[in-house]
XYZ file of C-alpha atoms in Angstrom:
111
model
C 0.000 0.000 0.000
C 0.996 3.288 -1.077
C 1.506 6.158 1.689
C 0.196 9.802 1.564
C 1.768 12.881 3.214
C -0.258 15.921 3.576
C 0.879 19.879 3.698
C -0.962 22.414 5.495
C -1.126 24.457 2.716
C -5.026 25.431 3.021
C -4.384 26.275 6.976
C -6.418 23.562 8.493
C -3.811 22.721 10.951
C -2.460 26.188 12.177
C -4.931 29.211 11.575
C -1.924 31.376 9.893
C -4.922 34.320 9.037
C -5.844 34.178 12.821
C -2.562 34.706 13.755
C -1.361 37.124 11.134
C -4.382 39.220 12.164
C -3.922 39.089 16.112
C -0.553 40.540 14.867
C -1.749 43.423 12.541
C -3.927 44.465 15.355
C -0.962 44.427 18.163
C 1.287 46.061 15.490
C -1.580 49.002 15.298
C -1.851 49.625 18.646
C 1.693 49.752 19.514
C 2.848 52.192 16.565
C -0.476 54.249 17.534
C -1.812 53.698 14.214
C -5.878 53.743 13.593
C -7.503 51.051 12.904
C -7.798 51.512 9.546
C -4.251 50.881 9.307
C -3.286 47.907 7.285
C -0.529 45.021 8.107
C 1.188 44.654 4.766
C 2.807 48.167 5.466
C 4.690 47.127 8.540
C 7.405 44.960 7.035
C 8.800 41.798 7.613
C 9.603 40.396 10.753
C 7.019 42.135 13.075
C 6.579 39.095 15.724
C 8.872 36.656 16.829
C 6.392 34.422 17.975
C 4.749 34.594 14.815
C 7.887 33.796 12.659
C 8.634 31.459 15.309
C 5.470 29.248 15.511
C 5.397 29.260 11.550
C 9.380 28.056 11.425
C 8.428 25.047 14.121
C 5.454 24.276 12.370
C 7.608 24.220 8.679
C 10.643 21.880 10.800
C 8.088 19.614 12.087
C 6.995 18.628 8.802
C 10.348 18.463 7.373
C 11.283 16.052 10.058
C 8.011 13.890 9.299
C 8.996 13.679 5.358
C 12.617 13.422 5.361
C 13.839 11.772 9.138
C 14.031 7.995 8.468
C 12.450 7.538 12.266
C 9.643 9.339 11.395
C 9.167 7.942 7.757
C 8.642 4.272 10.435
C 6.679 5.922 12.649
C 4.317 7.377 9.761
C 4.712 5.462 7.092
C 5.991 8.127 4.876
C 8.961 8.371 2.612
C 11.316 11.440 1.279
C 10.328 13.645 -1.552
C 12.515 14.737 -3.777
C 13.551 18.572 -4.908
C 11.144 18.707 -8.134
C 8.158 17.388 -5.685
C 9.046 20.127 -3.065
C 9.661 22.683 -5.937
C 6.088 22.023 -7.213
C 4.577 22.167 -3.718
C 6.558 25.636 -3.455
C 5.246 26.437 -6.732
C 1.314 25.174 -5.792
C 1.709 26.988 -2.120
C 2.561 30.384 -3.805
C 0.018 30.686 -6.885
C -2.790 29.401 -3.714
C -1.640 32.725 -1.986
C -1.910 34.986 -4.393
C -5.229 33.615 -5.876
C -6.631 34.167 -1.879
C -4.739 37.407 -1.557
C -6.334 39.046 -4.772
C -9.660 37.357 -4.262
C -9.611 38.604 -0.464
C -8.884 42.692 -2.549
C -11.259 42.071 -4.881
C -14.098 41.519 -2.160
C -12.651 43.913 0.546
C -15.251 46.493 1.159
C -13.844 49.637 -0.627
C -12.943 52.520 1.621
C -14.082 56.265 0.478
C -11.530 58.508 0.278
């Protein structure tokens, strides 16, 4: 029988929206900025638990597809660098088909 590994690419395991939002909002209030103020001008690297959670989250599942204990333990068996360059490639047009759809139906803002 054939084994599956799954990604969290659609953010059913960790609620990376959630998260990024509870940021934005903490980012407002400390810079004093309204809350119309919006989270992709703040930069990169706002919260180190943030970046932190996200960078355990991406080493646990490297450790689950490519450590031969875990590959027992699961089932599952290393990919190879065209498979993760396609999952790269899937993972980035699937954010920036949400990101424009979540524009395109953001209320607009007069002004």
């Amino acid at each position: 029988m054939q084994r599956l590994a799954l990604f969290d690419l659609d953010n059913t395991l960790i609620n990376l929206d959630e998260a990024f939002k509870v940021w934005s909002a903490e980012f407002a209030k400390e810079h004093a900025l309204g809350a119309e103020a919006t989270a992709w001008r703040a930069g990169l690297l706002p919260n180190r638990w943030v970046i932190g959670g996200v960078a355990v989250q991406a080493a646990g599942q490297l450790a689950l597809t490519c450590l031969p204990a875990m590959n027992g333990v699961f089932g599952t068996a290393p990919i190879g660098g065209n498979a993760w360059l396609r999952i790269l490639a899937v993972a980035a047009v699937a954010t920036v088909v949400v990101a424009v759809d979540k524009r395109l139906r953001a209320p607009s803002t007069p002004g």
